[in-house]
Amino acid sequence: MCGTCGCGVAALPGGSAEAAAAGGAPAEIPVRPTRQLGLQRRLLERNDLQAAANRSHFEQHGLLALNLLSAPGSGKTALLEQLAARWPRPPVGVIVGDLATDNDARRLQTAGARAVQIRTGDLCHLEAHLVERAFAQLDAAGMELLVIENVGNLVCPTGFDLGEHLRLAVLSVTEGEDKPLKYPALFRSADAVLLNKIDLAEAVAFRRDEALANLAAIAPAARLFEVSARSGAGLAELIDWLEQQQRQRGLLARAHHHGHGHGHGPAHAHG
Amino acid sequence: MHELALMEELRRLAVQEARAQGARRIHGLQLRVGSQAGVDPEALRLAFAVVMGAADPQGHNRPDDAELWGGPITLDLEVVPTVCFCPDCSQEFRPVDVIHACPSCGSLASRLLRGRELELVGLEVS
């Protein structure tokens, strides 16, 4: 383009446009007569729209939706097994994302959850449209809690809203006290942090004060629950808090009346 | 490598905008990337090259937007620095590390004003 003002007139090789016009030389074919379009399009806009649609769909079903995030091996699935088994009004619905295998979904079904697996293939995070499709396969009747277990990854899932009401980040005591400092964006986005495997804290010489200070510095507003999927410690407090969240949003009444009148089976068509 | 998913979305948005403006070819894209957006600029560039190279040069699997991507394509990345707002001091500040503490009062209750951007802000077309 014109190097002076970006007007879209091609600069001619070997001299300015004025010089060429004055000399009467034949105009050459413009190399790159381009124009500039000013835009403002967010790369996540499509995901965010789908996430908002998911959220309102979950609310129509009276569901409180959680996005459970952590590194691989921090114990998300074991925690969910316990949550599913202890939730006062089962079943809990689970959408579980993994690169391959449906082992997790089978484990969760054994624990009494209604679980559907998303095999993400090479995708390192879940996106809202994948959750929409997976949710269509769940029978949501009588269900009031939906947990979306994200792919084990502390980076990629951070920016993708799935339609959840709350984000829960899991940090296990075996991972190191400074993980919140290493992955600040994910922990900063969390509404609650579950400090898991506290039954192992002593065995791994976990420095609790240091970990809590790091969490408080990165995510000062997040609720903290110290839990153990093995001993069950802390799970009652977590369940209390989740029920409080349901009440605050007025979700419970809807979950058991199922207001918008469609059963949620595999044949359910989504608009 | 969620950068790939983002660059696929970038390609889709660029094609949509270029067609809406009657452009025949896209020469350059300008992207605004916040430093808290969770993306690595180098990984974005690599992912962009992968997404742009996805079409087979022999014309097999030719994508339906291939006509827009004829020549060399430039990708400009503008990195937006992090800016926070301290509600206690009512002032903006640029955090010096991952802990967004207010430099005046030390409060951690700050809000992120800028730094999460991930936007297509311009297209060079013909």
mmCIF file of C-alpha atoms in Angstrom:
data_model
loop_
_atom_site.group_PDB
_atom_site.id
_atom_site.type_symbol
_atom_site.label_atom_id
_atom_site.label_comp_id
_atom_site.label_asym_id
_atom_site.label_seq_id
_atom_site.Cartn_x
_atom_site.Cartn_y
_atom_site.Cartn_z
ATOM 1 C CA MET A 1 0.000 0.000 0.000
ATOM 2 C CA CYS A 2 0.965 3.640 -0.128
ATOM 3 C CA GLY A 3 3.739 3.873 2.387
ATOM 4 C CA THR A 4 2.760 7.353 3.511
ATOM 5 C CA CYS A 5 -0.818 7.163 4.598
ATOM 6 C CA GLY A 6 -2.039 3.644 3.969
ATOM 7 C CA CYS A 7 -4.536 4.899 1.388
ATOM 8 C CA GLY A 8 -4.437 1.745 -0.692
ATOM 9 C CA VAL A 9 -2.640 3.252 -3.691
ATOM 10 C CA ALA A 10 0.262 1.017 -4.581
ATOM 11 C CA ALA A 11 3.687 2.557 -4.335
ATOM 12 C CA LEU A 12 5.434 2.194 -7.657
ATOM 13 C CA PRO A 13 8.806 0.553 -7.801
ATOM 14 C CA GLY A 14 11.658 3.006 -8.337
ATOM 15 C CA GLY A 15 9.964 6.223 -7.296
ATOM 16 C CA SER A 16 6.960 7.932 -5.791
ATOM 17 C CA ALA A 17 3.561 8.039 -7.438
ATOM 18 C CA GLU A 18 4.017 11.751 -8.121
ATOM 19 C CA ALA A 19 7.337 11.196 -9.851
ATOM 20 C CA ALA A 20 5.860 8.505 -12.051
ATOM 21 C CA ALA A 21 2.897 10.676 -12.960
ATOM 22 C CA ALA A 22 5.135 13.691 -13.708
ATOM 23 C CA GLY A 23 7.460 11.646 -15.882
ATOM 24 C CA GLY A 24 4.578 10.143 -17.783
ATOM 25 C CA ALA A 25 5.960 6.648 -17.356
ATOM 26 C CA PRO A 26 3.420 3.870 -17.901
ATOM 27 C CA ALA A 27 1.888 2.786 -14.628
ATOM 28 C CA GLU A 28 3.023 -0.627 -13.549
ATOM 29 C CA ILE A 29 0.663 -3.228 -12.193
ATOM 30 C CA PRO A 30 0.306 -2.550 -8.485
ATOM 31 C CA VAL A 31 2.154 -5.139 -6.489
ATOM 32 C CA ARG A 32 -0.094 -5.173 -3.487
ATOM 33 C CA PRO A 33 -2.953 -2.678 -3.589
ATOM 34 C CA THR A 34 -4.380 -3.499 -0.243
ATOM 35 C CA ARG A 35 -6.693 -1.883 2.192
ATOM 36 C CA GLN A 36 -6.880 -2.133 5.915
ATOM 37 C CA LEU A 37 -10.010 -3.297 7.766
ATOM 38 C CA GLY A 38 -10.275 -2.275 11.394
ATOM 39 C CA LEU A 39 -12.040 -4.942 13.445
ATOM 40 C CA GLN A 40 -12.757 -6.044 16.942
ATOM 41 C CA ARG A 41 -13.553 -9.758 17.000
ATOM 42 C CA ARG A 42 -12.747 -11.839 20.043
ATOM 43 C CA LEU A 43 -11.303 -15.243 19.201
ATOM 44 C CA LEU A 44 -13.354 -16.784 21.982
ATOM 45 C CA GLU A 45 -16.651 -15.158 20.999
ATOM 46 C CA ARG A 46 -18.141 -18.308 19.507
ATOM 47 C CA ASN A 47 -17.108 -20.407 22.497
ATOM 48 C CA ASP A 48 -18.463 -17.799 24.894
ATOM 49 C CA LEU A 49 -21.831 -17.658 23.113
ATOM 50 C CA GLN A 50 -22.144 -21.432 23.276
ATOM 51 C CA ALA A 51 -21.088 -21.338 26.935
ATOM 52 C CA ALA A 52 -23.824 -18.822 27.728
ATOM 53 C CA ALA A 53 -26.347 -21.058 25.952
ATOM 54 C CA ASN A 54 -25.093 -24.077 27.927
ATOM 55 C CA ARG A 55 -25.419 -22.157 31.190
ATOM 56 C CA SER A 56 -29.000 -21.180 30.509
ATOM 57 C CA HIS A 57 -29.796 -24.735 29.411
ATOM 58 C CA PHE A 58 -28.320 -26.099 32.655
ATOM 59 C CA GLU A 59 -30.391 -23.594 34.628
ATOM 60 C CA GLN A 60 -33.580 -24.672 32.866
ATOM 61 C CA HIS A 61 -32.819 -28.124 34.213
ATOM 62 C CA GLY A 62 -32.111 -26.679 37.670
ATOM 63 C CA LEU A 63 -28.504 -27.850 37.412
ATOM 64 C CA LEU A 64 -25.571 -26.286 39.198
ATOM 65 C CA ALA A 65 -22.655 -26.796 36.803
ATOM 66 C CA LEU A 66 -19.035 -27.053 37.894
ATOM 67 C CA ASN A 67 -15.872 -26.976 35.815
ATOM 68 C CA LEU A 68 -13.262 -29.095 37.586
ATOM 69 C CA LEU A 69 -9.703 -28.257 36.602
ATOM 70 C CA SER A 70 -6.310 -29.599 37.584
ATOM 71 C CA ALA A 71 -3.079 -31.150 36.449
ATOM 72 C CA PRO A 72 -3.174 -34.839 35.487
ATOM 73 C CA GLY A 73 -3.030 -37.103 38.518
ATOM 74 C CA SER A 74 -4.224 -34.627 41.129
ATOM 75 C CA GLY A 75 -7.189 -36.850 41.940
ATOM 76 C CA LYS A 76 -10.118 -35.233 40.129
ATOM 77 C CA THR A 77 -11.814 -38.511 39.307
ATOM 78 C CA ALA A 78 -11.340 -39.973 42.799
ATOM 79 C CA LEU A 79 -12.823 -36.786 44.293
ATOM 80 C CA LEU A 80 -15.775 -37.036 41.951
ATOM 81 C CA GLU A 81 -16.358 -40.656 42.884
ATOM 82 C CA GLN A 82 -16.627 -39.533 46.503
ATOM 83 C CA LEU A 83 -18.794 -36.550 45.672
ATOM 84 C CA ALA A 84 -21.133 -38.715 43.586
ATOM 85 C CA ALA A 85 -21.401 -41.278 46.379
ATOM 86 C CA ARG A 86 -22.036 -38.665 49.100
ATOM 87 C CA TRP A 87 -24.240 -36.164 47.316
ATOM 88 C CA PRO A 88 -27.509 -36.087 49.297
ATOM 89 C CA ARG A 89 -29.810 -36.284 46.279
ATOM 90 C CA PRO A 90 -28.185 -38.491 43.658
ATOM 91 C CA PRO A 91 -27.446 -38.990 40.877
ATOM 92 C CA VAL A 92 -24.709 -36.492 40.083
ATOM 93 C CA GLY A 93 -24.105 -35.925 36.390
ATOM 94 C CA VAL A 94 -20.557 -35.925 35.104
ATOM 95 C CA ILE A 95 -19.116 -34.978 31.753
ATOM 96 C CA VAL A 96 -15.549 -36.143 31.702
ATOM 97 C CA GLY A 97 -12.940 -35.089 29.189
ATOM 98 C CA ASP A 98 -9.904 -37.187 28.454
ATOM 99 C CA LEU A 99 -7.569 -37.572 25.541
ATOM 100 C CA ALA A 100 -8.392 -41.261 25.199
ATOM 101 C CA THR A 101 -10.202 -44.140 26.951
ATOM 102 C CA ASP A 102 -13.479 -44.060 28.821
ATOM 103 C CA ASN A 103 -12.013 -45.518 32.029
ATOM 104 C CA ASP A 104 -12.985 -42.461 34.030
ATOM 105 C CA ALA A 105 -16.622 -42.547 32.946
ATOM 106 C CA ARG A 106 -16.847 -46.216 33.900
ATOM 107 C CA ARG A 107 -15.275 -45.538 37.312
ATOM 108 C CA LEU A 108 -17.779 -42.745 37.924
ATOM 109 C CA GLN A 109 -20.747 -44.848 36.857
ATOM 110 C CA THR A 110 -19.684 -47.472 39.365
ATOM 111 C CA ALA A 111 -19.748 -44.732 42.025
ATOM 112 C CA GLY A 112 -23.357 -43.964 41.117
ATOM 113 C CA ALA A 113 -22.857 -40.979 38.811
ATOM 114 C CA ARG A 114 -24.446 -40.572 35.417
ATOM 115 C CA ALA A 115 -21.319 -40.089 33.395
ATOM 116 C CA VAL A 116 -20.578 -39.415 29.767
ATOM 117 C CA GLN A 117 -17.067 -39.335 28.385
ATOM 118 C CA ILE A 118 -15.731 -36.894 25.813
ATOM 119 C CA ARG A 119 -12.695 -38.363 24.131
ATOM 120 C CA THR A 120 -10.926 -35.226 23.003
ATOM 121 C CA GLY A 121 -8.366 -36.930 20.777
ATOM 122 C CA ASP A 122 -5.605 -34.388 20.387
ATOM 123 C CA LEU A 123 -7.498 -31.533 22.024
ATOM 124 C CA CYS A 124 -5.908 -30.477 25.306
ATOM 125 C CA HIS A 125 -8.961 -28.750 26.770
ATOM 126 C CA LEU A 126 -12.749 -28.883 26.586
ATOM 127 C CA GLU A 127 -14.743 -26.359 24.589
ATOM 128 C CA ALA A 128 -18.348 -25.299 25.066
ATOM 129 C CA HIS A 129 -19.690 -27.039 21.957
ATOM 130 C CA LEU A 130 -18.200 -30.372 23.076
ATOM 131 C CA VAL A 131 -19.973 -29.980 26.398
ATOM 132 C CA GLU A 132 -23.239 -29.189 24.637
ATOM 133 C CA ARG A 133 -22.988 -32.419 22.637
ATOM 134 C CA ALA A 134 -22.038 -34.496 25.645
ATOM 135 C CA PHE A 135 -24.862 -33.034 27.730
ATOM 136 C CA ALA A 136 -27.360 -34.126 25.080
ATOM 137 C CA GLN A 137 -26.383 -37.718 25.878
ATOM 138 C CA LEU A 138 -27.095 -37.362 29.599
ATOM 139 C CA ASP A 139 -30.457 -38.059 31.147
ATOM 140 C CA ALA A 140 -30.798 -34.933 33.318
ATOM 141 C CA ALA A 141 -34.095 -35.930 34.967
ATOM 142 C CA GLY A 142 -33.829 -35.775 38.758
ATOM 143 C CA MET A 143 -30.289 -34.472 38.554
ATOM 144 C CA GLU A 144 -29.254 -31.235 40.248
ATOM 145 C CA LEU A 145 -25.475 -31.217 40.071
ATOM 146 C CA LEU A 146 -23.441 -31.451 36.882
ATOM 147 C CA VAL A 147 -19.668 -31.668 37.090
ATOM 148 C CA ILE A 148 -17.572 -31.170 33.993
ATOM 149 C CA GLU A 149 -14.219 -32.804 34.596
ATOM 150 C CA ASN A 150 -11.841 -31.012 32.286
ATOM 151 C CA VAL A 151 -8.783 -32.509 30.604
ATOM 152 C CA GLY A 152 -5.900 -32.698 33.066
ATOM 153 C CA ASN A 153 -3.977 -29.573 32.124
ATOM 154 C CA LEU A 154 -3.216 -26.350 33.997
ATOM 155 C CA VAL A 155 -2.826 -24.118 30.946
ATOM 156 C CA CYS A 156 -5.077 -24.795 27.989
ATOM 157 C CA PRO A 157 -8.520 -25.031 29.666
ATOM 158 C CA THR A 158 -8.167 -21.661 31.420
ATOM 159 C CA GLY A 159 -9.666 -19.392 28.756
ATOM 160 C CA PHE A 160 -12.554 -21.638 27.721
ATOM 161 C CA ASP A 161 -15.858 -20.997 29.464
ATOM 162 C CA LEU A 162 -17.928 -24.190 29.264
ATOM 163 C CA GLY A 163 -21.124 -22.763 30.725
ATOM 164 C CA GLU A 164 -20.245 -23.609 34.310
ATOM 165 C CA HIS A 165 -21.451 -21.625 37.311
ATOM 166 C CA LEU A 166 -18.328 -22.286 39.325
ATOM 167 C CA ARG A 167 -14.751 -23.216 38.624
ATOM 168 C CA LEU A 168 -13.048 -25.575 41.021
ATOM 169 C CA ALA A 169 -9.299 -26.018 40.749
ATOM 170 C CA VAL A 170 -7.754 -29.075 42.361
ATOM 171 C CA LEU A 171 -4.243 -28.940 43.757
ATOM 172 C CA SER A 172 -2.863 -32.028 45.441
ATOM 173 C CA VAL A 173 -0.251 -31.913 48.173
ATOM 174 C CA THR A 174 2.061 -34.098 46.080
ATOM 175 C CA GLU A 175 2.346 -31.450 43.360
ATOM 176 C CA GLY A 176 4.342 -28.790 45.170
ATOM 177 C CA GLU A 177 3.468 -25.694 47.136
ATOM 178 C CA ASP A 178 4.354 -23.252 44.363
ATOM 179 C CA LYS A 179 2.027 -24.573 41.660
ATOM 180 C CA PRO A 180 -0.338 -21.579 41.985
ATOM 181 C CA LEU A 181 2.609 -19.296 41.215
ATOM 182 C CA LYS A 182 3.595 -21.373 38.201
ATOM 183 C CA TYR A 183 0.074 -21.483 36.736
ATOM 184 C CA PRO A 184 -1.419 -18.251 38.019
ATOM 185 C CA ALA A 185 -4.049 -17.752 35.303
ATOM 186 C CA LEU A 186 -5.830 -20.993 36.068
ATOM 187 C CA PHE A 187 -5.808 -20.544 39.840
ATOM 188 C CA ARG A 188 -6.839 -16.902 39.488
ATOM 189 C CA SER A 189 -9.918 -17.963 37.534
ATOM 190 C CA ALA A 190 -11.038 -20.423 40.238
ATOM 191 C CA ASP A 191 -14.013 -19.797 42.529
ATOM 192 C CA ALA A 192 -12.782 -22.518 44.850
ATOM 193 C CA VAL A 193 -9.579 -24.481 45.293
ATOM 194 C CA LEU A 194 -9.666 -28.057 46.529
ATOM 195 C CA LEU A 195 -6.414 -28.955 48.252
ATOM 196 C CA ASN A 196 -6.505 -32.698 47.762
ATOM 197 C CA LYS A 197 -4.703 -35.737 49.195
ATOM 198 C CA ILE A 198 -4.257 -34.034 52.555
ATOM 199 C CA ASP A 199 -3.998 -37.530 54.057
ATOM 200 C CA LEU A 200 -0.576 -37.649 52.367
ATOM 201 C CA ALA A 201 0.594 -34.223 53.554
ATOM 202 C CA GLU A 202 2.875 -35.540 56.252
ATOM 203 C CA ALA A 203 4.346 -38.320 54.127
ATOM 204 C CA VAL A 204 5.425 -35.852 51.431
ATOM 205 C CA ALA A 205 6.534 -33.129 53.906
ATOM 206 C CA PHE A 206 3.942 -30.762 52.464
ATOM 207 C CA ARG A 207 4.483 -27.160 53.607
ATOM 208 C CA ARG A 208 0.865 -26.177 54.158
ATOM 209 C CA ASP A 209 1.481 -22.576 55.229
ATOM 210 C CA GLU A 210 3.526 -21.872 52.140
ATOM 211 C CA ALA A 211 0.923 -23.386 49.816
ATOM 212 C CA LEU A 212 -1.909 -21.440 51.465
ATOM 213 C CA ALA A 213 0.080 -18.204 51.254
ATOM 214 C CA ASN A 214 0.676 -18.792 47.547
ATOM 215 C CA LEU A 215 -2.995 -19.495 46.954
ATOM 216 C CA ALA A 216 -4.011 -16.411 48.927
ATOM 217 C CA ALA A 217 -1.650 -14.281 46.839
ATOM 218 C CA ILE A 218 -2.908 -15.563 43.480
ATOM 219 C CA ALA A 219 -6.564 -16.256 44.221
ATOM 220 C CA PRO A 220 -7.488 -14.263 47.335
ATOM 221 C CA ALA A 221 -11.233 -14.543 46.731
ATOM 222 C CA ALA A 222 -11.327 -18.303 46.107
ATOM 223 C CA ARG A 223 -12.834 -20.566 48.750
ATOM 224 C CA LEU A 224 -10.406 -23.174 50.039
ATOM 225 C CA PHE A 225 -11.353 -26.745 50.919
ATOM 226 C CA GLU A 226 -8.787 -29.151 52.281
ATOM 227 C CA VAL A 227 -9.992 -32.553 51.200
ATOM 228 C CA SER A 228 -9.021 -36.155 50.832
ATOM 229 C CA ALA A 229 -10.759 -38.403 48.372
ATOM 230 C CA ARG A 230 -9.343 -41.359 50.300
ATOM 231 C CA SER A 231 -10.402 -40.474 53.854
ATOM 232 C CA GLY A 232 -13.377 -38.331 52.889
ATOM 233 C CA ALA A 233 -12.040 -35.387 54.894
ATOM 234 C CA GLY A 234 -13.438 -32.002 53.897
ATOM 235 C CA LEU A 235 -16.103 -33.380 51.584
ATOM 236 C CA ALA A 236 -18.995 -32.531 53.891
ATOM 237 C CA GLU A 237 -17.894 -28.875 53.909
ATOM 238 C CA LEU A 238 -17.586 -28.890 50.130
ATOM 239 C CA ILE A 239 -21.079 -30.359 49.754
ATOM 240 C CA ASP A 240 -22.501 -27.741 52.170
ATOM 241 C CA TRP A 241 -20.959 -24.965 50.136
ATOM 242 C CA LEU A 242 -22.282 -26.384 46.847
ATOM 243 C CA GLU A 243 -25.791 -26.647 48.303
ATOM 244 C CA GLN A 244 -25.523 -23.045 49.436
ATOM 245 C CA GLN A 245 -24.555 -22.111 45.856
ATOM 246 C CA GLN A 246 -27.615 -23.972 44.544
ATOM 247 C CA ARG A 247 -29.903 -22.118 46.939
ATOM 248 C CA GLN A 248 -28.396 -18.729 46.097
ATOM 249 C CA ARG A 249 -29.219 -19.337 42.447
ATOM 250 C CA GLY A 250 -32.685 -20.729 43.121
ATOM 251 C CA LEU A 251 -31.810 -23.910 41.262
ATOM 252 C CA LEU A 252 -33.131 -26.592 43.584
ATOM 253 C CA ALA A 253 -36.846 -26.080 42.981
ATOM 254 C CA ARG A 254 -36.353 -26.273 39.244
ATOM 255 C CA ALA A 255 -34.198 -29.404 39.384
ATOM 256 C CA HIS A 256 -37.055 -31.400 40.814
ATOM 257 C CA HIS A 257 -39.902 -29.870 38.847
ATOM 258 C CA HIS A 258 -38.142 -29.948 35.550
ATOM 259 C CA GLY A 259 -39.895 -26.840 34.291
ATOM 260 C CA HIS A 260 -39.298 -26.759 30.557
ATOM 261 C CA GLY A 261 -40.801 -30.116 29.945
ATOM 262 C CA HIS A 262 -38.352 -32.260 28.118
ATOM 263 C CA GLY A 263 -36.803 -35.456 29.260
ATOM 264 C CA HIS A 264 -33.133 -35.536 28.560
ATOM 265 C CA GLY A 265 -32.422 -38.731 26.747
ATOM 266 C CA PRO A 266 -30.091 -39.454 23.852
ATOM 267 C CA ALA A 267 -32.815 -38.569 21.357
ATOM 268 C CA HIS A 268 -33.260 -35.060 22.723
ATOM 269 C CA ALA A 269 -32.768 -32.503 19.977
ATOM 270 C CA HIS A 270 -30.886 -29.363 20.830
ATOM 271 C CA GLY A 271 -31.838 -26.139 19.086
ATOM 272 C CA MET B 1 -1.465 -26.438 22.418
ATOM 273 C CA HIS B 2 -4.840 -24.703 22.665
ATOM 274 C CA GLU B 3 -3.234 -22.127 20.370
ATOM 275 C CA LEU B 4 -4.243 -24.341 17.433
ATOM 276 C CA ALA B 5 -7.916 -24.089 18.341
ATOM 277 C CA LEU B 6 -7.555 -20.322 18.658
ATOM 278 C CA MET B 7 -5.847 -19.993 15.291
ATOM 279 C CA GLU B 8 -8.562 -22.066 13.627
ATOM 280 C CA GLU B 9 -11.052 -19.616 15.065
ATOM 281 C CA LEU B 10 -8.894 -16.719 13.825
ATOM 282 C CA ARG B 11 -8.971 -18.153 10.333
ATOM 283 C CA ARG B 12 -12.743 -18.544 10.459
ATOM 284 C CA LEU B 13 -13.279 -14.969 11.672
ATOM 285 C CA ALA B 14 -10.867 -13.524 9.101
ATOM 286 C CA VAL B 15 -12.655 -15.307 6.269
ATOM 287 C CA GLN B 16 -16.041 -14.159 7.528
ATOM 288 C CA GLU B 17 -14.923 -10.516 7.752
ATOM 289 C CA ALA B 18 -13.048 -10.543 4.442
ATOM 290 C CA ARG B 19 -16.056 -11.957 2.590
ATOM 291 C CA ALA B 20 -18.416 -9.503 4.259
ATOM 292 C CA GLN B 21 -16.226 -6.668 2.955
ATOM 293 C CA GLY B 22 -15.998 -8.117 -0.550
ATOM 294 C CA ALA B 23 -12.283 -8.764 -0.285
ATOM 295 C CA ARG B 24 -10.690 -11.256 -2.634
ATOM 296 C CA ARG B 25 -7.501 -11.945 -0.769
ATOM 297 C CA ILE B 26 -6.183 -11.670 2.751
ATOM 298 C CA HIS B 27 -2.603 -10.444 3.071
ATOM 299 C CA GLY B 28 -2.203 -9.758 6.741
ATOM 300 C CA LEU B 29 -3.857 -10.184 10.114
ATOM 301 C CA GLN B 30 -3.427 -8.126 13.240
ATOM 302 C CA LEU B 31 -4.026 -9.769 16.533
ATOM 303 C CA ARG B 32 -4.129 -8.270 20.009
ATOM 304 C CA VAL B 33 -2.932 -10.671 22.681
ATOM 305 C CA GLY B 34 -3.120 -9.884 26.377
ATOM 306 C CA SER B 35 -0.221 -10.978 28.506
ATOM 307 C CA GLN B 36 -2.714 -12.734 30.808
ATOM 308 C CA ALA B 37 -4.523 -14.472 27.944
ATOM 309 C CA GLY B 38 -2.720 -17.726 28.594
ATOM 310 C CA VAL B 39 -1.154 -17.957 25.175
ATOM 311 C CA ASP B 40 2.447 -17.980 24.149
ATOM 312 C CA PRO B 41 3.132 -15.681 21.164
ATOM 313 C CA GLU B 42 5.649 -18.115 19.660
ATOM 314 C CA ALA B 43 3.210 -20.999 20.008
ATOM 315 C CA LEU B 44 0.577 -18.797 18.358
ATOM 316 C CA ARG B 45 2.857 -18.153 15.381
ATOM 317 C CA LEU B 46 3.608 -21.839 15.027
ATOM 318 C CA ALA B 47 -0.077 -22.725 15.291
ATOM 319 C CA PHE B 48 -0.908 -20.047 12.730
ATOM 320 C CA ALA B 49 1.572 -21.578 10.281
ATOM 321 C CA VAL B 50 0.051 -25.005 10.870
ATOM 322 C CA VAL B 51 -3.508 -23.768 10.364
ATOM 323 C CA MET B 52 -2.536 -21.839 7.221
ATOM 324 C CA GLY B 53 -0.605 -24.794 5.834
ATOM 325 C CA ALA B 54 -3.448 -27.207 6.414
ATOM 326 C CA ALA B 55 -4.414 -27.123 2.739
ATOM 327 C CA ASP B 56 -2.663 -29.616 0.569
ATOM 328 C CA PRO B 57 -0.672 -27.840 -2.215
ATOM 329 C CA GLN B 58 -1.870 -30.407 -4.774
ATOM 330 C CA GLY B 59 -5.379 -29.235 -4.146
ATOM 331 C CA HIS B 60 -6.620 -32.291 -2.297
ATOM 332 C CA ASN B 61 -8.596 -31.316 0.754
ATOM 333 C CA ARG B 62 -8.639 -27.801 -0.630
ATOM 334 C CA PRO B 63 -10.468 -25.750 1.964
ATOM 335 C CA ASP B 64 -13.424 -23.735 0.713
ATOM 336 C CA ASP B 65 -11.712 -20.496 1.759
ATOM 337 C CA ALA B 66 -8.515 -21.273 -0.209
ATOM 338 C CA GLU B 67 -9.085 -18.454 -2.716
ATOM 339 C CA LEU B 68 -8.563 -15.890 0.035
ATOM 340 C CA TRP B 69 -5.119 -17.108 1.003
ATOM 341 C CA GLY B 70 -3.086 -16.855 -2.181
ATOM 342 C CA GLY B 71 0.174 -15.230 -1.216
ATOM 343 C CA PRO B 72 2.387 -14.607 1.753
ATOM 344 C CA ILE B 73 0.427 -13.720 4.876
ATOM 345 C CA THR B 74 1.744 -11.593 7.699
ATOM 346 C CA LEU B 75 0.640 -12.009 11.295
ATOM 347 C CA ASP B 76 1.190 -9.016 13.560
ATOM 348 C CA LEU B 77 0.887 -9.651 17.260
ATOM 349 C CA GLU B 78 0.393 -6.749 19.593
ATOM 350 C CA VAL B 79 0.982 -7.830 23.179
ATOM 351 C CA VAL B 80 -1.179 -5.955 25.687
ATOM 352 C CA PRO B 81 0.491 -5.508 29.064
ATOM 353 C CA THR B 82 -1.355 -6.348 32.255
ATOM 354 C CA VAL B 83 -3.151 -3.457 33.938
ATOM 355 C CA CYS B 84 -4.920 -3.906 37.267
ATOM 356 C CA PHE B 85 -7.196 -1.652 39.279
ATOM 357 C CA CYS B 86 -6.927 -1.419 43.044
ATOM 358 C CA PRO B 87 -10.375 -0.746 44.558
ATOM 359 C CA ASP B 88 -8.826 0.361 47.851
ATOM 360 C CA CYS B 89 -6.665 3.105 46.291
ATOM 361 C CA SER B 90 -8.864 3.686 43.213
ATOM 362 C CA GLN B 91 -5.822 3.564 41.002
ATOM 363 C CA GLU B 92 -4.528 1.569 38.079
ATOM 364 C CA PHE B 93 -1.210 -0.187 38.253
ATOM 365 C CA ARG B 94 1.021 -2.491 36.242
ATOM 366 C CA PRO B 95 1.826 -5.557 38.358
ATOM 367 C CA VAL B 96 5.507 -6.417 38.563
ATOM 368 C CA ASP B 97 5.059 -10.181 38.898
ATOM 369 C CA VAL B 98 2.422 -12.926 38.938
ATOM 370 C CA ILE B 99 1.079 -11.682 42.251
ATOM 371 C CA HIS B 100 -1.087 -8.689 41.420
ATOM 372 C CA ALA B 101 -0.433 -6.725 44.592
ATOM 373 C CA CYS B 102 -1.136 -3.006 44.585
ATOM 374 C CA PRO B 103 2.216 -1.175 44.787
ATOM 375 C CA SER B 104 0.716 1.523 47.034
ATOM 376 C CA CYS B 105 -1.230 -0.445 49.634
ATOM 377 C CA GLY B 106 -0.271 -4.065 48.989
ATOM 378 C CA SER B 107 -3.916 -5.108 48.534
ATOM 379 C CA LEU B 108 -4.516 -8.286 46.557
ATOM 380 C CA ALA B 109 -8.121 -7.373 45.824
ATOM 381 C CA SER B 110 -7.280 -5.886 42.439
ATOM 382 C CA ARG B 111 -9.308 -6.366 39.296
ATOM 383 C CA LEU B 112 -7.739 -7.100 35.933
ATOM 384 C CA LEU B 113 -8.532 -4.209 33.574
ATOM 385 C CA ARG B 114 -6.394 -5.221 30.620
ATOM 386 C CA GLY B 115 -4.365 -8.251 29.684
ATOM 387 C CA ARG B 116 -6.953 -10.897 28.792
ATOM 388 C CA GLU B 117 -7.474 -9.696 25.202
ATOM 389 C CA LEU B 118 -7.453 -12.193 22.386
ATOM 390 C CA GLU B 119 -8.837 -10.290 19.430
ATOM 391 C CA LEU B 120 -8.613 -9.963 15.701
ATOM 392 C CA VAL B 121 -8.252 -6.174 15.351
ATOM 393 C CA GLY B 122 -7.348 -5.727 11.704
ATOM 394 C CA LEU B 123 -7.117 -7.349 8.305
ATOM 395 C CA GLU B 124 -5.088 -6.271 5.312
ATOM 396 C CA VAL B 125 -7.057 -7.284 2.243
ATOM 397 C CA SER B 126 -7.324 -6.634 -1.450
#
